[in-house]
mmCIF file of C-alpha atoms and ligand atoms in Angstrom:
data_model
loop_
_atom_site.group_PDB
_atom_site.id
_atom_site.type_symbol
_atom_site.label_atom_id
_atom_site.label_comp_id
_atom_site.label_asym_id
_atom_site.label_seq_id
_atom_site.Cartn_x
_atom_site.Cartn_y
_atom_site.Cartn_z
ATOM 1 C CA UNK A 1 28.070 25.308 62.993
ATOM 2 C CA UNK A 2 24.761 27.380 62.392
ATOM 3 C CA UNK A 3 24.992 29.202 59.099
ATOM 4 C CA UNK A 4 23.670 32.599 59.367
ATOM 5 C CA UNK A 5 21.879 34.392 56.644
ATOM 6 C CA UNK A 6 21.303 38.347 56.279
ATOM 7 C CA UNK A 7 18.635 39.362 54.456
ATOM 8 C CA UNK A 8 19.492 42.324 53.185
ATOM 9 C CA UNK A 9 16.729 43.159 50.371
ATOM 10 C CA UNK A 10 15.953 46.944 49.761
ATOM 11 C CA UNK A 11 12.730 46.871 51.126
ATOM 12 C CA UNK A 12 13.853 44.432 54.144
ATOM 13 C CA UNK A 13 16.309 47.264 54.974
ATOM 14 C CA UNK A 14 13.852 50.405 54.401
ATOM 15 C CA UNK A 15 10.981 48.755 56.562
ATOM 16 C CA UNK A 16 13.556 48.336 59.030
ATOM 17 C CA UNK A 17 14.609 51.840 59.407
ATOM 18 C CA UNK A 18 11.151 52.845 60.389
ATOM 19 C CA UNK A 19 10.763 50.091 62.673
ATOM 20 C CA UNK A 20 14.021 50.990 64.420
ATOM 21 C CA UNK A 21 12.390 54.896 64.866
ATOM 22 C CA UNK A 22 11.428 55.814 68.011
ATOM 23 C CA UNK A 23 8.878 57.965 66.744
ATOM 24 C CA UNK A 24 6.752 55.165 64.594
ATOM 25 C CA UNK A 25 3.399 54.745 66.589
ATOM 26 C CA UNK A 26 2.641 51.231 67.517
ATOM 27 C CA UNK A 27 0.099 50.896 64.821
ATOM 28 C CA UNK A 28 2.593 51.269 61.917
ATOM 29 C CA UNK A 29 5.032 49.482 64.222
ATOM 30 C CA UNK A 30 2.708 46.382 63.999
ATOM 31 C CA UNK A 31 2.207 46.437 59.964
ATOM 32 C CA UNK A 32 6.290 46.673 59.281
ATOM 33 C CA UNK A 33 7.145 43.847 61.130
ATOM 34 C CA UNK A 34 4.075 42.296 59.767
ATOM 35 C CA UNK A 35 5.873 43.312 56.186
ATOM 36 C CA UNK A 36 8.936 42.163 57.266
ATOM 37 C CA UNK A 37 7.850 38.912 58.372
ATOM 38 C CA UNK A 38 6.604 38.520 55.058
ATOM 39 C CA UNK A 39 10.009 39.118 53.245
ATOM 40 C CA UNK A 40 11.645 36.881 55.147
ATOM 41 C CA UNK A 41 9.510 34.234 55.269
ATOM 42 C CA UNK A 42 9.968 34.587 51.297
ATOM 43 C CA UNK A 43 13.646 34.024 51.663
ATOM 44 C CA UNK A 44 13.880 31.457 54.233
ATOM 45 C CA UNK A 45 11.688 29.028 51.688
ATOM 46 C CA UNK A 46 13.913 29.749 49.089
ATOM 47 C CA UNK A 47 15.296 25.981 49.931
ATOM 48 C CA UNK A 48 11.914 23.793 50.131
ATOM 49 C CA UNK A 49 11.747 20.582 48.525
ATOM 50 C CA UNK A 50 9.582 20.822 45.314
ATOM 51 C CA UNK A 51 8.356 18.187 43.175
ATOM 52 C CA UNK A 52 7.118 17.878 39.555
ATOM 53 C CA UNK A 53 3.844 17.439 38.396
ATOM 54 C CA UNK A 54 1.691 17.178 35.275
ATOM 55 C CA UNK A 55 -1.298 19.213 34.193
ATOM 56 C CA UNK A 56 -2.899 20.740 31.080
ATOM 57 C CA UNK A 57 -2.721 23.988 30.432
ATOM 58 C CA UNK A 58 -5.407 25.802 28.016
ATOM 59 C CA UNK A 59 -2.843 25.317 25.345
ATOM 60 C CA UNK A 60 -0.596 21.657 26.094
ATOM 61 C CA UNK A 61 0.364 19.165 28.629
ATOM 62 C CA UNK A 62 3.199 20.633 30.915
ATOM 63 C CA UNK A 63 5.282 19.173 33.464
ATOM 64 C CA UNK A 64 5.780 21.905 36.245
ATOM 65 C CA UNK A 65 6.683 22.064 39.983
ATOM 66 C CA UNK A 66 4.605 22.093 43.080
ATOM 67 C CA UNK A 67 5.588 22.090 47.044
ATOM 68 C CA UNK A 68 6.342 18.518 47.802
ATOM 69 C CA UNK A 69 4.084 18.582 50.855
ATOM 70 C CA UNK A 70 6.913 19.157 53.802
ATOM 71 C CA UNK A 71 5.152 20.036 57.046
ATOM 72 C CA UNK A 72 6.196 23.691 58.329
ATOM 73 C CA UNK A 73 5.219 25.193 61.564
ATOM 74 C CA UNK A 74 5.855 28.538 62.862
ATOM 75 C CA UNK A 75 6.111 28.672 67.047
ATOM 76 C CA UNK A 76 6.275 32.255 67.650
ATOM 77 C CA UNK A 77 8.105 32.823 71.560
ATOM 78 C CA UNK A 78 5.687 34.774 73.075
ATOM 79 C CA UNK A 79 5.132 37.509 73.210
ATOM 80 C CA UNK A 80 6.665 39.696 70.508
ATOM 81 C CA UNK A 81 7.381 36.359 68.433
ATOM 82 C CA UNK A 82 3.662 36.460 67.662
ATOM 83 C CA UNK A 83 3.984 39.916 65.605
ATOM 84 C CA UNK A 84 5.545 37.707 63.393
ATOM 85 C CA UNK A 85 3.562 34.766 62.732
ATOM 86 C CA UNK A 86 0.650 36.649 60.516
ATOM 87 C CA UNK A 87 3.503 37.826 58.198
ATOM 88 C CA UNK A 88 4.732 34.044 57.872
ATOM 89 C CA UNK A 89 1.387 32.739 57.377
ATOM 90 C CA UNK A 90 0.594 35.059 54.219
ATOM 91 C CA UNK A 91 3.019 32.799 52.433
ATOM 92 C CA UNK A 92 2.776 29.523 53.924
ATOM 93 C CA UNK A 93 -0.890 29.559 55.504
ATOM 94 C CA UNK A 94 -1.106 25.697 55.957
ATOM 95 C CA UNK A 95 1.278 25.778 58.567
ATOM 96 C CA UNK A 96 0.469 24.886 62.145
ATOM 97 C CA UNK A 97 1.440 27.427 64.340
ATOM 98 C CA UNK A 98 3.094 26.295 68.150
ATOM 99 C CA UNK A 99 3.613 28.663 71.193
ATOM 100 C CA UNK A 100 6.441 28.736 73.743
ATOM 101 C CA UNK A 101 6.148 31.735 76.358
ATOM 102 C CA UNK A 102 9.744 33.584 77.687
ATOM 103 C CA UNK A 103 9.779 36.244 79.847
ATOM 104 C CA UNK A 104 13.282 37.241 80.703
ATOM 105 C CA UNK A 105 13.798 37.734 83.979
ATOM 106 C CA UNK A 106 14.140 41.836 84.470
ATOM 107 C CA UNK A 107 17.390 41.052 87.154
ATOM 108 C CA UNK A 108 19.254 38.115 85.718
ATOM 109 C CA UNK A 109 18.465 38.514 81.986
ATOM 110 C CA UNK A 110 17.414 34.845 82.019
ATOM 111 C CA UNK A 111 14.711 33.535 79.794
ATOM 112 C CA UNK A 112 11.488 31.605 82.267
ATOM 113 C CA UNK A 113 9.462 28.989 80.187
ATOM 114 C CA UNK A 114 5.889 29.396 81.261
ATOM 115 C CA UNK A 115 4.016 28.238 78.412
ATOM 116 C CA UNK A 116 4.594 25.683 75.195
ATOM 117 C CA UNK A 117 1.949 24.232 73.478
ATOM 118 C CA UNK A 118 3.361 22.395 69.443
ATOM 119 C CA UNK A 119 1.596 20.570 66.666
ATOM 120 C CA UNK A 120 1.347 16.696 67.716
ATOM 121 C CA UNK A 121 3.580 15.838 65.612
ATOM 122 C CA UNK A 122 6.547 17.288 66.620
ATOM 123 C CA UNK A 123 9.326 14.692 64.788
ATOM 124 C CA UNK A 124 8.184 15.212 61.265
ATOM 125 C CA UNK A 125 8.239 18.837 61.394
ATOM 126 C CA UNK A 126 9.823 21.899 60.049
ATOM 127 C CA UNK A 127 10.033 24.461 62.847
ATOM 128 C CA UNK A 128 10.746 28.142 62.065
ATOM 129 C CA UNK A 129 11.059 29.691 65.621
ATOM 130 C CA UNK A 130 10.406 33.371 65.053
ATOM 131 C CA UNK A 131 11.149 36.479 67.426
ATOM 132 C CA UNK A 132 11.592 39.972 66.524
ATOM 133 C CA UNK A 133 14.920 39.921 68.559
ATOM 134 C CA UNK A 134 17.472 38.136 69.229
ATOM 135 C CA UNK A 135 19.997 39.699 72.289
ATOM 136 C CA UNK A 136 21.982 37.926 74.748
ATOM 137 C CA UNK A 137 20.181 34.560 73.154
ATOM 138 C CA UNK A 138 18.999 32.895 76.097
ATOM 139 C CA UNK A 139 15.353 33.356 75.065
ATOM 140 C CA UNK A 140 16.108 31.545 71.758
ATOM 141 C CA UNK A 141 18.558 29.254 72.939
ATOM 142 C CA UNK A 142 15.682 27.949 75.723
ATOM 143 C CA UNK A 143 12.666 28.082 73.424
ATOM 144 C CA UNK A 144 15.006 25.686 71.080
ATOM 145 C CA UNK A 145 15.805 23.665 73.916
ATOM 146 C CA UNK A 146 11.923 23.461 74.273
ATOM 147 C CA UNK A 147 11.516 22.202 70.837
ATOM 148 C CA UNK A 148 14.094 19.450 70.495
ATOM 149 C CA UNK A 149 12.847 18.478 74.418
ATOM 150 C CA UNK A 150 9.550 17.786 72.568
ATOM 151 C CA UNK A 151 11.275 16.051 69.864
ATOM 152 C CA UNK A 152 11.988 18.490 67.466
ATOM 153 C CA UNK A 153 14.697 17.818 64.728
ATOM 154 C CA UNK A 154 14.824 20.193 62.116
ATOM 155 C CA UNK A 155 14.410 24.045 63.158
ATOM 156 C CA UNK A 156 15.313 27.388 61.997
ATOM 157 C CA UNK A 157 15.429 30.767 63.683
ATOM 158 C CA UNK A 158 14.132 33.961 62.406
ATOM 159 C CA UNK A 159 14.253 37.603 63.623
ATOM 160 C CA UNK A 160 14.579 41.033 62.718
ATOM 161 C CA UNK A 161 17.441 42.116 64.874
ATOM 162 C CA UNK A 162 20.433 40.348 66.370
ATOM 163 C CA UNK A 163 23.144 41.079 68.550
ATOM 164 C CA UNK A 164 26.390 39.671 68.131
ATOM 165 C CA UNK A 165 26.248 37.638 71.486
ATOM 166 C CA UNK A 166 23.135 36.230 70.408
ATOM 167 C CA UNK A 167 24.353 34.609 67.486
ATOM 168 C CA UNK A 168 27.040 33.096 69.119
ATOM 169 C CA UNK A 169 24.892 31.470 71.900
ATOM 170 C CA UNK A 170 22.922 29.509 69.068
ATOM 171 C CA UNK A 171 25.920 28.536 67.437
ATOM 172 C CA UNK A 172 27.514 27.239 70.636
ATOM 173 C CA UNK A 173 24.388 25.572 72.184
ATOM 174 C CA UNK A 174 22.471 24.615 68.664
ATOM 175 C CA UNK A 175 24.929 24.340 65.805
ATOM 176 C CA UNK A 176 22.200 22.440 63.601
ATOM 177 C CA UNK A 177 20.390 25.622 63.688
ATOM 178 C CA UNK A 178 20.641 27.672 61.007
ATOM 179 C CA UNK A 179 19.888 31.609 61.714
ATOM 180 C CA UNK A 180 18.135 34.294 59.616
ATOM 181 C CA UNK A 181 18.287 37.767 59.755
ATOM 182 C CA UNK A 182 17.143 40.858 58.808
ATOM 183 C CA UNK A 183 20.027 42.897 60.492
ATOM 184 C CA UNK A 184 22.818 41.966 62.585
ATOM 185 C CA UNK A 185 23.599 44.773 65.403
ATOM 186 C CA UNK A 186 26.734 46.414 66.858
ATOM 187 C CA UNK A 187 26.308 44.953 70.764
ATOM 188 C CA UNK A 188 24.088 44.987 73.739
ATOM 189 C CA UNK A 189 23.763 47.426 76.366
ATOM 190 C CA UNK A 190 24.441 47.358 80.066
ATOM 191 C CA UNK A 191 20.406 46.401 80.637
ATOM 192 C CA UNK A 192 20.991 43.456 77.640
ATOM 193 C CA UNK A 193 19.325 45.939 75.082
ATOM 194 C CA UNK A 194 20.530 45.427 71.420
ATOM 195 C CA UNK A 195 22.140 48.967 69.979
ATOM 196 C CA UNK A 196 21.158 50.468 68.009
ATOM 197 C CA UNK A 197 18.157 47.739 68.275
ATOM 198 C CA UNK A 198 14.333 49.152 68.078
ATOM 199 C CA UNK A 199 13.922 49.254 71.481
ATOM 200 C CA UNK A 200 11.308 46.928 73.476
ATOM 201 C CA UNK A 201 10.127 44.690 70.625
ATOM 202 C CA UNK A 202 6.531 43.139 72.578
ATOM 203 C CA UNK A 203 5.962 46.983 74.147
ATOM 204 C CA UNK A 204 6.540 48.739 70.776
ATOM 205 C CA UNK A 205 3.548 46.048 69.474
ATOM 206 C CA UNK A 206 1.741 45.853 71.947
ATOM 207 C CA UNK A 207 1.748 49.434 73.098
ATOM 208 C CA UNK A 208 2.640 48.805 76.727
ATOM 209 C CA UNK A 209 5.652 49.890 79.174
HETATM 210 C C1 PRP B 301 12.323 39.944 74.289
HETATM 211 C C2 PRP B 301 12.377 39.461 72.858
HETATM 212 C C3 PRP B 301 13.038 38.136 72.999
HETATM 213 C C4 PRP B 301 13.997 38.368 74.133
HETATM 214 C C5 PRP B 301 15.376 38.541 73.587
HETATM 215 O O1 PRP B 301 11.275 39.366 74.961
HETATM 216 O O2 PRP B 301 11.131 39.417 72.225
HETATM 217 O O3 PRP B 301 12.167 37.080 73.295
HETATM 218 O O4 PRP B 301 13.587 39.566 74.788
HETATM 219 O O5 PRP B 301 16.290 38.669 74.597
HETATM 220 P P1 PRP B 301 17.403 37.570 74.902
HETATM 221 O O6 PRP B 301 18.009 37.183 73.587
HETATM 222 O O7 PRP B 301 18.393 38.287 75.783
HETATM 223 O O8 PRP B 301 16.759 36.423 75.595
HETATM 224 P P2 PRP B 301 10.924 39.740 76.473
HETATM 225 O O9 PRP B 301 11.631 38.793 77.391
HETATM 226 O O10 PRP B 301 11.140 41.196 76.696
HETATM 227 O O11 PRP B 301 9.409 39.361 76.582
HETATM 228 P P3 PRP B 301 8.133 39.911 75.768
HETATM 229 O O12 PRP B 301 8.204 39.342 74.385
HETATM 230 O O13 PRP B 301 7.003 39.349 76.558
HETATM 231 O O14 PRP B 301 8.153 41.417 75.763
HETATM 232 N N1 URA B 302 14.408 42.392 73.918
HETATM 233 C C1 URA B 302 13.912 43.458 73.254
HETATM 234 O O1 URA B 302 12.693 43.590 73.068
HETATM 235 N N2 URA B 302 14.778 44.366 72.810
HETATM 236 C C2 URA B 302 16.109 44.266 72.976
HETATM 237 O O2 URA B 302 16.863 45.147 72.531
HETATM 238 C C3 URA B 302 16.599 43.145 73.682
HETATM 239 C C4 URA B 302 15.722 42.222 74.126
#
């Protein structure tokens, strides 16, 4: 079953506040989650592979660690995924970056694929599918359905907020994939909005309605 981490840093927690208030302008909206995205993409390496090396130092010869070269890509689901992807790319900017496009369908709450464009190399790829929120799950539980169509093997999923329904429809439909957090939410509304949530995660970036 998909383990599911919550990143619960001070400064994960107090950007979060500000991006749950209704009152911060889309402008500051933009730069927390950019923040944010940041954090956690800190945490969610925590686990890569390094290996040792050797090099001199003014002073000696010293064996010390590097990245062991694993191949990460980021495939934000568009389009408040991509708020995201800047932040990730501060600390890992060789990554290749992919693009699947959701809309969720305003009457059924069902996610509609109508874009995905990956690296080439799909099979020997890390994929860390990111999206600001994660409700009823169908848009994560398709866009990961899009990724291991394509050949995908090894993939994570990031986001700020959660519901609890949307957890569980990863763990049922994608058990290999592990889940990461920021905060995990009390339910969804009647409309499939998380509460307390943030709201409309693309309109509060993007400044539309
Ligand atoms: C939002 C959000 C997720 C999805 C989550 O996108 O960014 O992709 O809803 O809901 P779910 O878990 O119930 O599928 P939305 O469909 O509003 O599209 P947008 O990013 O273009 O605003
Ligand atoms: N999508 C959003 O942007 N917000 C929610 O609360 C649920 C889905």
């Amino acid at each position: 079953m998909s383990k599911v981490y919550v990143f619960d840093h001070p400064l994960i927690q107090h950007k979060l506040t500000y991006i749950r208030d209704k009152n911060t302008g889309t402008k500051e909206f933009r730069e927390l989650v950019d923040e944010v995205a940041t954090l956690m993409a800190f945490e969610i390496t925590r686990d890569m592979p390094v290996e040792e090396i050797e090099i001199e130092t003014p002073v000696t010869t010293a064996k010390t660690k590097v990245l062991s070269g694993k191949k990460l890509a980021i495939v934000p689901i568009l389009r408040a995924g991509i708020g995201m992807v800047d932040g990730v790319l501060k600390l890992i900017p060789a990554a290749k970056v992919g693009h699947i496009g959701l809309y969720r369908d305003p009457e059924t709450l069902k996610p509609v694929e109508y874009y995905a464009k990956l690296p080439a190399d799909v099979e020997e790829r890390e994929f860390i599918v990111v999206d600001p929120m994660l409700a009823t799950g169908g848009s994560a539980v398709e866009a990961i359905n899009s990724l291991k169509t394509r050949g995908a093997k090894n993939i994570k999923f990031m986001c700020l907020i959660a519901a609890p329904e949307g957890v569980k429809a990863i763990q049922d439909e994608h058990p290999d994939v592990d889940i990461y957090i920021a905060a995990l939410d009390e339910k969804l509304n009647d409309h499939g909005y998380i509460v307390p949530g943030l709201g409309d995660a693309g309109d509060r970036l993007f400044g539309t309605k």
